[in-house]
mmCIF file of C-alpha atoms in Angstrom:
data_model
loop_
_atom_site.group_PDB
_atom_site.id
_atom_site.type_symbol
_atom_site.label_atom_id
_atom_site.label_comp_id
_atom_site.label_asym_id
_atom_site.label_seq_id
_atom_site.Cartn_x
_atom_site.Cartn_y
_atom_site.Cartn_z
ATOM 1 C CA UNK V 10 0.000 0.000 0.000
ATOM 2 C CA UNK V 11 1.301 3.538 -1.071
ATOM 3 C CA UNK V 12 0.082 5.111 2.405
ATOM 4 C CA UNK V 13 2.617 2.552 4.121
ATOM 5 C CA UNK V 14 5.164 2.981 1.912
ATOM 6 C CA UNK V 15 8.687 3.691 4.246
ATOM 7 C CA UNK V 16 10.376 5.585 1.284
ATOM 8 C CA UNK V 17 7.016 8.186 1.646
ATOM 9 C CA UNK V 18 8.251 8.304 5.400
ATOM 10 C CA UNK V 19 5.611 5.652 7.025
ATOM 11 C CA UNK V 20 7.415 3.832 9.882
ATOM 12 C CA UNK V 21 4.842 1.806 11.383
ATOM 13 C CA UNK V 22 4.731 1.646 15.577
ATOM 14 C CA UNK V 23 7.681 4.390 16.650
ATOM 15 C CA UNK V 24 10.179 3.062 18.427
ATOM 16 C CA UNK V 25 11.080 4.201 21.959
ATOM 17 C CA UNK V 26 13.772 6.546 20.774
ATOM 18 C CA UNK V 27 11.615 7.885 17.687
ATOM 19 C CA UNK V 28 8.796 8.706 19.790
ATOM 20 C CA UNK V 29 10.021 12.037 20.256
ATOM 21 C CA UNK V 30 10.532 13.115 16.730
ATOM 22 C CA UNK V 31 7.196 11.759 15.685
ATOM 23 C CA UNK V 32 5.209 13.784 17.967
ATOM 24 C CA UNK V 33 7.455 16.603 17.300
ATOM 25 C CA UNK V 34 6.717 16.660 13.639
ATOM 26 C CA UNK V 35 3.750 18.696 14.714
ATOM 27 C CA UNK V 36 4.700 19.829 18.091
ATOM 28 C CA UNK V 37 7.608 21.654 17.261
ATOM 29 C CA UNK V 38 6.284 23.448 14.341
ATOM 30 C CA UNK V 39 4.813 26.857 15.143
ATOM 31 C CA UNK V 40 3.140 27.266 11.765
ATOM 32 C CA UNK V 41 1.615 24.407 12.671
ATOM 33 C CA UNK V 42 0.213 24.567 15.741
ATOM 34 C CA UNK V 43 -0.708 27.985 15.272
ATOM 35 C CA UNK V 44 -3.873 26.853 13.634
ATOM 36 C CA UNK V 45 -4.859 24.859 16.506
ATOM 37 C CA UNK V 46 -3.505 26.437 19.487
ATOM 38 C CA UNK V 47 -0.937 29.597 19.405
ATOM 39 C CA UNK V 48 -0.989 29.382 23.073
ATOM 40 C CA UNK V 49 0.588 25.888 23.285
ATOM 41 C CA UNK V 50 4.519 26.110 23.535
ATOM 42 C CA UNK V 51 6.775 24.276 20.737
ATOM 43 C CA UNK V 52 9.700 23.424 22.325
ATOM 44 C CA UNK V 53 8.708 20.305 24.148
ATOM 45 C CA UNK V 54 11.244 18.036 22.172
ATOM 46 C CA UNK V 55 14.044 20.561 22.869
ATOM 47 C CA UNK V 56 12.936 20.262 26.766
ATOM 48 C CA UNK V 57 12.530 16.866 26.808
ATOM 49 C CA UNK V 58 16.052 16.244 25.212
ATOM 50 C CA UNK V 59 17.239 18.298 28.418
ATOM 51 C CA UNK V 60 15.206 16.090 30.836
ATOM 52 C CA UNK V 61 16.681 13.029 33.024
ATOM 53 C CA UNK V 62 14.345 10.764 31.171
ATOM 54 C CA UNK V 63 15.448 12.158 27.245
ATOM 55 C CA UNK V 64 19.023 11.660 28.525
ATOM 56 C CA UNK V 65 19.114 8.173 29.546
ATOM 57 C CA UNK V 66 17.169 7.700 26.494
ATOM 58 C CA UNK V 67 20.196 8.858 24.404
ATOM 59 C CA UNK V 68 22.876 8.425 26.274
ATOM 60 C CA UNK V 69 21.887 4.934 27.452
ATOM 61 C CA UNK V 70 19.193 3.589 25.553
ATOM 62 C CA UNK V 71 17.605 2.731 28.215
ATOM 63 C CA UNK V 72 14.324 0.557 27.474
ATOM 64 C CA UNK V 73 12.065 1.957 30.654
ATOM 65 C CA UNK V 74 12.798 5.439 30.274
ATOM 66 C CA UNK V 75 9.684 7.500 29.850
ATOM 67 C CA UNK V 76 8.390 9.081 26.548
ATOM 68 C CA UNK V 77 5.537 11.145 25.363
ATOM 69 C CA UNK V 78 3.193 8.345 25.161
ATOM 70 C CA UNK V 79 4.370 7.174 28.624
ATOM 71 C CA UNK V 80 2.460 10.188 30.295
ATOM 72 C CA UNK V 81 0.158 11.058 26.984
ATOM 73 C CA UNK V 82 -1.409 7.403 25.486
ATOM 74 C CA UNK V 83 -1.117 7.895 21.547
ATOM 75 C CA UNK V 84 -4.795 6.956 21.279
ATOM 76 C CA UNK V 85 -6.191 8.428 24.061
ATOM 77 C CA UNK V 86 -4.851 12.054 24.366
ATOM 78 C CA UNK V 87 -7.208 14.611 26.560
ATOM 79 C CA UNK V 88 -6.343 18.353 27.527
ATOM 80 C CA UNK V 89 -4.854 18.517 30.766
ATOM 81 C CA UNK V 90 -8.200 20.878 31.428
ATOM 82 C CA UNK V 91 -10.023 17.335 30.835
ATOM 83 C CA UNK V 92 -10.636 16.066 34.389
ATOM 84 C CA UNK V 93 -10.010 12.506 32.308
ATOM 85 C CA UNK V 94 -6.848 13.467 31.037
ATOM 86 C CA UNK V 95 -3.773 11.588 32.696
ATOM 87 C CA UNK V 96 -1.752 14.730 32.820
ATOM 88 C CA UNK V 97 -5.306 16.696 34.675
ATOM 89 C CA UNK V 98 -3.598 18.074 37.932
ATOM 90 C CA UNK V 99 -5.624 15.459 40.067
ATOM 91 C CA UNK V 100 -3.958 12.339 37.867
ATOM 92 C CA UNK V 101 -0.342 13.860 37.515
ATOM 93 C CA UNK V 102 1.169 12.357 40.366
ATOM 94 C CA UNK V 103 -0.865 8.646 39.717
ATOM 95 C CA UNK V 104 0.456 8.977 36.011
ATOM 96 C CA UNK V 105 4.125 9.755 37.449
ATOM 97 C CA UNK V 106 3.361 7.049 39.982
ATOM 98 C CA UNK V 107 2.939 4.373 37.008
ATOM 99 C CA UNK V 108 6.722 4.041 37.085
ATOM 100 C CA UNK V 109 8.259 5.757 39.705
ATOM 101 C CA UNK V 110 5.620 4.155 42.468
ATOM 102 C CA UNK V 111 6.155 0.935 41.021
ATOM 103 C CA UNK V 112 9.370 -0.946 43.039
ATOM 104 C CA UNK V 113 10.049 -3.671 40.221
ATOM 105 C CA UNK V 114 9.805 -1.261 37.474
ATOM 106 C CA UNK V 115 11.983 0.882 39.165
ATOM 107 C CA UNK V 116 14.625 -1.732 40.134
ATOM 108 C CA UNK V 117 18.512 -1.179 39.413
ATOM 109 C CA UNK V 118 17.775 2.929 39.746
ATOM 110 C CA UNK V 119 19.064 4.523 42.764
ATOM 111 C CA UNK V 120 15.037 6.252 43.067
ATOM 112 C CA UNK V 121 13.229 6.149 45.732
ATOM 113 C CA UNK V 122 9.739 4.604 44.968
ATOM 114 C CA UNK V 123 7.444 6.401 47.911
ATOM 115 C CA UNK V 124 7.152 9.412 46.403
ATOM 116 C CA UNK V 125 3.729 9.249 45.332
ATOM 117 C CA UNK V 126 2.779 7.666 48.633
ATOM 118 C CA UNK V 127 4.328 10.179 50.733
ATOM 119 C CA UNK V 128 3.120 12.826 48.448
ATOM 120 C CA UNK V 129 -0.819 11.925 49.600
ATOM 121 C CA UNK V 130 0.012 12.439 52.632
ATOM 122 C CA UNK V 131 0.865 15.936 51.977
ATOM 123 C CA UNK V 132 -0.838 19.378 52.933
ATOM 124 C CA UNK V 133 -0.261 20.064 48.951
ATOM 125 C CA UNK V 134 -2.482 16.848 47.783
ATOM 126 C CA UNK V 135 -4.804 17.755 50.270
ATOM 127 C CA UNK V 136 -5.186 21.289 49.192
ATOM 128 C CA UNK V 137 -5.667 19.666 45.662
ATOM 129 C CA UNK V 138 -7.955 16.833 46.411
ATOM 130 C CA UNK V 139 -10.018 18.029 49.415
ATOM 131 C CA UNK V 140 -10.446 21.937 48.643
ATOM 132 C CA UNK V 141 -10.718 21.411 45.519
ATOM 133 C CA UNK V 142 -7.414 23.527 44.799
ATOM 134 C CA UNK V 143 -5.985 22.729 41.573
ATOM 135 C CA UNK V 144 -3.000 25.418 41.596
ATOM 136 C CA UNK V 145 -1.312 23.345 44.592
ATOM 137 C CA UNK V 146 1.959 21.530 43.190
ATOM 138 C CA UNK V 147 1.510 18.435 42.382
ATOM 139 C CA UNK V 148 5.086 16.670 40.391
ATOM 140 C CA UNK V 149 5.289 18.794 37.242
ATOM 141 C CA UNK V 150 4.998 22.046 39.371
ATOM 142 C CA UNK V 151 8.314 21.215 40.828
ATOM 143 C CA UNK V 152 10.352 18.857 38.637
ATOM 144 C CA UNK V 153 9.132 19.995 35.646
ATOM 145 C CA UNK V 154 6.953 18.409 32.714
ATOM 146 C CA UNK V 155 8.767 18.185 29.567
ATOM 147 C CA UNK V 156 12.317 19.247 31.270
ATOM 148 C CA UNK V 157 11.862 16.214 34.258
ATOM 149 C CA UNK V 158 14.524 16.757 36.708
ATOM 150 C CA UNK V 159 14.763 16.645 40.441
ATOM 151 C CA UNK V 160 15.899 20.118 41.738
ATOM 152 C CA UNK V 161 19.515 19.795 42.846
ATOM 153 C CA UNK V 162 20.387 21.046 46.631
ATOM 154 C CA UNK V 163 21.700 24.472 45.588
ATOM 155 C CA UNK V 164 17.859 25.275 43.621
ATOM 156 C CA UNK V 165 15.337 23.431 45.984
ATOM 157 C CA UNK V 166 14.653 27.197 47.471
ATOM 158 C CA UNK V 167 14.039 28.252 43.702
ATOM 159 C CA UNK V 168 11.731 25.811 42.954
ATOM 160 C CA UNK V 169 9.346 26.229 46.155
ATOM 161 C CA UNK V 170 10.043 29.906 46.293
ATOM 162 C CA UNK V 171 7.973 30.085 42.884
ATOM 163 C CA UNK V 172 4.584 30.107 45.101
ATOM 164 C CA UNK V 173 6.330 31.061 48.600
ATOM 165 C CA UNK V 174 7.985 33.952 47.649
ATOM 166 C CA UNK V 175 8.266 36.011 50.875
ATOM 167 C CA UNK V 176 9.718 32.921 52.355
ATOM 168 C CA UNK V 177 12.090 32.184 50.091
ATOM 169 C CA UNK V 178 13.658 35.796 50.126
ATOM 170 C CA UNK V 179 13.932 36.063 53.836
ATOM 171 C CA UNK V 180 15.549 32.405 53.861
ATOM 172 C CA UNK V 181 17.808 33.643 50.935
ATOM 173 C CA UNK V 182 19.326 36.343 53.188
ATOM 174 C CA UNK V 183 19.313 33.933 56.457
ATOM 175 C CA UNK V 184 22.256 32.957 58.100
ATOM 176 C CA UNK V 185 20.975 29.375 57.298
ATOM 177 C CA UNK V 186 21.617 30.096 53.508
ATOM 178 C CA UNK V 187 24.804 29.912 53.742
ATOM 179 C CA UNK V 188 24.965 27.254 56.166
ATOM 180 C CA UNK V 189 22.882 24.646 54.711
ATOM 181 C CA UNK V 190 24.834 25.175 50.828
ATOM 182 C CA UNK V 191 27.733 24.739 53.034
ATOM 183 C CA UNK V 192 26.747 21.461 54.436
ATOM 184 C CA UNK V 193 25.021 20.010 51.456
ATOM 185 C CA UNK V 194 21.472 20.368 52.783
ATOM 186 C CA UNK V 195 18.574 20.957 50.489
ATOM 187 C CA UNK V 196 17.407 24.533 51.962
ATOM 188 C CA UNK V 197 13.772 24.263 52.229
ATOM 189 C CA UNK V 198 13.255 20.528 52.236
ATOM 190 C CA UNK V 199 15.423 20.097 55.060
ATOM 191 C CA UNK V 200 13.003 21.481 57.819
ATOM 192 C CA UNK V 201 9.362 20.700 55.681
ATOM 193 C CA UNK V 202 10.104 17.735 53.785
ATOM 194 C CA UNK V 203 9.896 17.530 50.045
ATOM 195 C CA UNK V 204 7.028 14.766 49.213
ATOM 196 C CA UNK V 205 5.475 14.583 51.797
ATOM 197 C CA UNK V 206 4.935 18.035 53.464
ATOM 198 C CA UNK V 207 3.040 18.534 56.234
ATOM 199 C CA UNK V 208 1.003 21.777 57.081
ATOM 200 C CA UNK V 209 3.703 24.261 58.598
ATOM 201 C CA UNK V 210 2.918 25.085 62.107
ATOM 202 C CA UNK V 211 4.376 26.885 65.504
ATOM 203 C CA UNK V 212 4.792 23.449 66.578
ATOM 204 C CA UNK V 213 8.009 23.384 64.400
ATOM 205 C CA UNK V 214 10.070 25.706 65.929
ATOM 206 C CA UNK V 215 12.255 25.331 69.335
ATOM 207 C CA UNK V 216 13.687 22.385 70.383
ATOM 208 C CA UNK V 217 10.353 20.441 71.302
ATOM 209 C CA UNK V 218 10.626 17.062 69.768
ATOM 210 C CA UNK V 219 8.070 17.940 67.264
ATOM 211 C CA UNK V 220 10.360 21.073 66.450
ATOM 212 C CA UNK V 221 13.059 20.508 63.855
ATOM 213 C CA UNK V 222 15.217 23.074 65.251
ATOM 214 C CA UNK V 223 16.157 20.491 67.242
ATOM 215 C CA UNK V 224 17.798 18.450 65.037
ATOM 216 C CA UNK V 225 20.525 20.903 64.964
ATOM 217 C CA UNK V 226 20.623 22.682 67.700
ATOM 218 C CA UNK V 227 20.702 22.431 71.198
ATOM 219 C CA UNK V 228 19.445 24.549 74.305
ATOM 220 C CA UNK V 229 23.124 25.941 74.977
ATOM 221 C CA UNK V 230 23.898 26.872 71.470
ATOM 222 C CA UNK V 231 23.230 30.135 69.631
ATOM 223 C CA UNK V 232 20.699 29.121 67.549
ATOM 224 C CA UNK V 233 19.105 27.391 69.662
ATOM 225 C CA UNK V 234 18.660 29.912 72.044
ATOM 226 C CA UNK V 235 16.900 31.952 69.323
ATOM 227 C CA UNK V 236 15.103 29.116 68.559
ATOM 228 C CA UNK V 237 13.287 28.995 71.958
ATOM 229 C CA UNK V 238 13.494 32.707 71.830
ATOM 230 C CA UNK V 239 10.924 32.724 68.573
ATOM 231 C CA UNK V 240 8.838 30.110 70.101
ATOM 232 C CA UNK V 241 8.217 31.740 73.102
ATOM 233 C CA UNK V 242 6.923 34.780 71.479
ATOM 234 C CA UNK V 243 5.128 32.873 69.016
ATOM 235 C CA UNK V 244 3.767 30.999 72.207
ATOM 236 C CA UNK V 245 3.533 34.015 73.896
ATOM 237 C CA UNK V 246 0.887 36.571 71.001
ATOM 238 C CA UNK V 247 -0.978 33.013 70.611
ATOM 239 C CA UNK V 248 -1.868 32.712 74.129
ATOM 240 C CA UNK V 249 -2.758 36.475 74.195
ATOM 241 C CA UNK V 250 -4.477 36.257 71.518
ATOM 242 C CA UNK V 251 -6.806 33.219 72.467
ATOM 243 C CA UNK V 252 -7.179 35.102 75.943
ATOM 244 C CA UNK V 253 -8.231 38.381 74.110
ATOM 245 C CA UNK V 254 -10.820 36.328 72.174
ATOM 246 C CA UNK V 255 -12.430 34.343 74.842
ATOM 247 C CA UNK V 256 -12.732 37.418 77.054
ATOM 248 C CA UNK V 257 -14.869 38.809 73.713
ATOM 249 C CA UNK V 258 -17.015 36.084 73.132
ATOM 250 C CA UNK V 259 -18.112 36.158 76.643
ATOM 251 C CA UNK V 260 -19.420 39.988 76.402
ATOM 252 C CA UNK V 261 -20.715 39.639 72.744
ATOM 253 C CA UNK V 262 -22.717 36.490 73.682
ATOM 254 C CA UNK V 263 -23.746 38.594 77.102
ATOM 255 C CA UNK V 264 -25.275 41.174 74.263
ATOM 256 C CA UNK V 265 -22.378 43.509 74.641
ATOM 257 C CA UNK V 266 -21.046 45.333 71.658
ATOM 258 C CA UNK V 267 -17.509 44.646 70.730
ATOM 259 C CA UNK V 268 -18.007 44.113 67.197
ATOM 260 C CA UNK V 269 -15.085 46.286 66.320
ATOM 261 C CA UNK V 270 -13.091 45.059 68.618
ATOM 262 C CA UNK V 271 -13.590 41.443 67.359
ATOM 263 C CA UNK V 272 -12.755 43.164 63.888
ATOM 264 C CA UNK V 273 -9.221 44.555 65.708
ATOM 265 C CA UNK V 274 -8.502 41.421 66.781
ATOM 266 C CA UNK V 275 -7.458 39.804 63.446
ATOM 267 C CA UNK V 276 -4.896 41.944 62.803
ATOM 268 C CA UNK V 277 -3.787 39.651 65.896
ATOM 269 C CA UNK V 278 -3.895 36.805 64.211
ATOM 270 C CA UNK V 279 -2.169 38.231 61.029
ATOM 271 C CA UNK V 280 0.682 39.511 63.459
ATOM 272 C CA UNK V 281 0.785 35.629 64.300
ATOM 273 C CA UNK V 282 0.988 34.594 60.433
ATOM 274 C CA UNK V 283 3.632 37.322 59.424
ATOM 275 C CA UNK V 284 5.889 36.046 62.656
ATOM 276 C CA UNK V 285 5.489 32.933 61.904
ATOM 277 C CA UNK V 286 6.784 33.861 57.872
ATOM 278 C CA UNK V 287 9.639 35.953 59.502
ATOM 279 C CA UNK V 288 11.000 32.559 60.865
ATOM 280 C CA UNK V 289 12.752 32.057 57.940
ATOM 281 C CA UNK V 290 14.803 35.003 58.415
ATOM 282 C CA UNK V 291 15.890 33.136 61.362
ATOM 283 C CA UNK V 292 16.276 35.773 63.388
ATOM 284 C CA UNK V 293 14.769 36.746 67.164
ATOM 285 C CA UNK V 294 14.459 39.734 66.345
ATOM 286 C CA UNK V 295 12.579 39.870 63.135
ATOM 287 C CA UNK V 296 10.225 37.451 64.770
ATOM 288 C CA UNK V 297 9.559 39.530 67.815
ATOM 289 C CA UNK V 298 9.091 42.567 65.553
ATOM 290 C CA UNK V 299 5.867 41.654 64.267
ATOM 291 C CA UNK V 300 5.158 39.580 67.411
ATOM 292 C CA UNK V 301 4.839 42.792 69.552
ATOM 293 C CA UNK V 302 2.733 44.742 66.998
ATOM 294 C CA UNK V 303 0.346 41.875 67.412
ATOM 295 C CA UNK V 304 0.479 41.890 71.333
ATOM 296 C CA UNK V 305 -0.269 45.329 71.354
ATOM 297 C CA UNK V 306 -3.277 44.404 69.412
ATOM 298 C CA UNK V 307 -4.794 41.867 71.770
ATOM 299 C CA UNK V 308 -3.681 44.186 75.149
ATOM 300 C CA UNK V 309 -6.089 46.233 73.365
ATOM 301 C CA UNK V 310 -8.703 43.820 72.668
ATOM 302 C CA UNK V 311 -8.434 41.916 75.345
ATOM 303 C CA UNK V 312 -8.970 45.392 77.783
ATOM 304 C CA UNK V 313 -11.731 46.612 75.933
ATOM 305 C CA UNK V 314 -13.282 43.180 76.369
ATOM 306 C CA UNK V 315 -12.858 43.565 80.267
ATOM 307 C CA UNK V 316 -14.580 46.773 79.780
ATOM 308 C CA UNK V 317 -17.516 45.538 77.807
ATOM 309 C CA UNK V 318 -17.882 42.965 81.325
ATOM 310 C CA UNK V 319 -17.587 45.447 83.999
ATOM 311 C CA UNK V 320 -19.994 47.740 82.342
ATOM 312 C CA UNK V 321 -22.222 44.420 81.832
ATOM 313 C CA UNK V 322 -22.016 43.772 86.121
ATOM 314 C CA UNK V 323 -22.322 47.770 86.183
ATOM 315 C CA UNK V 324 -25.610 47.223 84.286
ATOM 316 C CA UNK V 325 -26.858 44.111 85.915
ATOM 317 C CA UNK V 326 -25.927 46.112 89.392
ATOM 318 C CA UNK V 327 -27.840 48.814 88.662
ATOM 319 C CA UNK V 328 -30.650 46.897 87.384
ATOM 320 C CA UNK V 329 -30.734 45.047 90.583
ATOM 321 C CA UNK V 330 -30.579 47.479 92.643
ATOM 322 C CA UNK V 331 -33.492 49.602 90.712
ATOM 323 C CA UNK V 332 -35.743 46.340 91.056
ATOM 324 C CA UNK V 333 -35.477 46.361 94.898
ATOM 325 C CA UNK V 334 -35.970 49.862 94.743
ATOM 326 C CA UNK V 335 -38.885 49.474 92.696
ATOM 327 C CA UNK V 336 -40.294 46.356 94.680
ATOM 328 C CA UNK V 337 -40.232 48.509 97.892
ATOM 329 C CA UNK V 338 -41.981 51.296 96.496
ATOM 330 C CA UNK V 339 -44.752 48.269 95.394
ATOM 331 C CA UNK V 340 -44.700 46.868 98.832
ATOM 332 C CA UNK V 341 -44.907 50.193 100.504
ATOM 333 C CA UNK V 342 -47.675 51.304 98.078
ATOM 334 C CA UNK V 343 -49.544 47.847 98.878
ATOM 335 C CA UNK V 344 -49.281 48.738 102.702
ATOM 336 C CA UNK V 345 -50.423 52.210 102.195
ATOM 337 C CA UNK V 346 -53.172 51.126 99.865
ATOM 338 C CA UNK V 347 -54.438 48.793 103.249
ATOM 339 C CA UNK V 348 -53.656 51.421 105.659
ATOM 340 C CA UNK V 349 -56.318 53.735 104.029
ATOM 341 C CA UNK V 350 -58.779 51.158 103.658
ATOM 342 C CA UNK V 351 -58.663 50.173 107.434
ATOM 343 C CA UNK V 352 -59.156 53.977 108.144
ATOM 344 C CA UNK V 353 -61.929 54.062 105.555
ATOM 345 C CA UNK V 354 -63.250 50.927 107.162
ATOM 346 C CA UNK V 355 -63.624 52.421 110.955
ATOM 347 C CA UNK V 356 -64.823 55.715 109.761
ATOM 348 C CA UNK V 357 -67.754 53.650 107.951
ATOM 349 C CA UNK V 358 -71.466 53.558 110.242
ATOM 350 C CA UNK V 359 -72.086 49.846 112.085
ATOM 351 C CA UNK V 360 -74.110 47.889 109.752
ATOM 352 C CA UNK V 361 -73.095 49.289 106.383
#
């Protein structure tokens, strides 16, 4: 047949290494593409050759290593938009999973093969899958599609700082920068993890045994001194803060009116959420700085909620004491009333 002719360029099922170049004989042309989407990028081919799995395929020849139709099935292709799609943000990580979950695939490769395991246990997949969040990272967001690759040590702050940006400056300039390029550490993955990260919390820092300062530092070391410094403060507007609020809820649920007050009190709790940020500075001192803008907060709520009660007992005094007022002028109106009548009584002839 002239349609399966090999001299008119028909080459019959691609083989691993041709995969590529097939589906870049539309995907890399921009002319091409241009008719169907001019938003979709052309250089996947030239990304993938850059990737750990187009590598190994040239370089090695290696008969596992992933292709286009490993993560897009020739005869099945859907729009990542396409909640069927394998490469939909809720199926990434089960479609990465299909080799790098499985143990014997995976065997001779010095991989770990628990990512995807450890990754649903993460506050990420549970941003995704619970809330309904599909802008949390799933494995593409961070290693790439096209250009695969785990982030090396030096760029793991890079690659996480691309959503947390405030925290990724202020650990940038930290004195734990340096310190952990020095020793080899992976900056941010270090303290939270990489797969499987866990929702970030004041529990984390000091030298608690859930903190991980602690598994550097000790109680007679610099840092760890600051380390127990920034919890205590954290510890410290938290408290406040939960004090300020209960003292609230008492007079609003009284019927006291400390609506504003209740309003006041969340800059509180954003005091508590911009300390806990300024942790990565790792620095006392940064930490205490919004710390003590949010203490002065809750002394403030926390007053006018004792306020709102004493004028409450004020109140309920005053009412009391106009009720027994108010019941005496009753009872000595009642006694009156039967003092007259007596008087009118005797003052009456016998016998009417």
């Amino acid at each position: 047949m002239e349609a399966m002719d090999p001299a008119k360029g028909y080459i019959g099922v691609p083989g691993r290494a041709q995969v590529a170049q097939v589906c870049g004989r539309c995907h890399s042309d921009p002319r091409f593409m241009k008719q169907y989407n001019p938003a979709l990028r052309v250089d996947q081919v030239a990304e993938y050759a850059t990737s750990v799995h187009g590598r190994k395929l040239r370089e090695a020849n290696d008969p596992k290593v992933a292709t286009c139709v490993s993560c897009h099935p020739a005869h099945s292709i859907r729009p990542p938009s396409d909640p069927a799609s394998t490469v939909h943000p809720l199926r990434v990580a089960r479609t990465c999973g299909q080799c790098h979950a499985d143990a014997t695939y995976m065997a001779g490769r010095k991989v770990p093969t628990d990512q995807l395991h450890r990754y649903t246990e993460s506050v990420h997949w549970k941003a995704m899958s619970a809330k309904g969040d599909l802008s949390a990272p799933t494995c593409n967001d961070c290693h790439g599609n096209h250009g695969a690759a785990p982030p090396g040590v030096s760029w793991v702050g890079n690659v996480c700082g691309q959503c947390h940006t405030v925290m990724g400056e202020l650990f940038a300039k930290s004195v734990h920068a340096k310190a952990f390029a020095s020793l080899g550490a992976p900056g941010c993955a270090t303290c939270h993890d990489n797969h499987a990260i866990k929702p970030a919390g004041v529990e984390m820092v000091g030298l608690d045994k859930t903190a991980v300062c602690a598994g550097c530092h000790a109680g007679d070391d610099r840092g760890g001194k600051a380390a127990l410094g920034m919890r205590q403060t954290l510890d410290a507007l938290r408290a406040d803060h939960a004090r300020a609020a209960q003292v609230l809820e008492r007079a609003e649920q009284a019927g006291m009116e400390v609506s504003q007050a209740r309003f006041d009190l969340a800059g509180a709790n954003e005091a508590l959420v911009k300390a806990r940020v300024a942790v990565h500075a790792a620095s006392l001192p940064a930490v205490t700085k919004e710390t003590e803008a949010g203490l002065a907060i809750t002394a403030k709520a926390y007053a006018r909620g004792l306020r709102a009660l004493d004028e409450l007992r004020f109140r309920r005094q005053g009412l009391a004491v106009s009720l027994v007022i108010i019941v005496m002028l009753i009872a000595a109106l009642v006694l009156k009333i039967r003092q007259l009548d007596r008087r009118r009584a005797a003052h009456l002839p016998k016998g009417t």
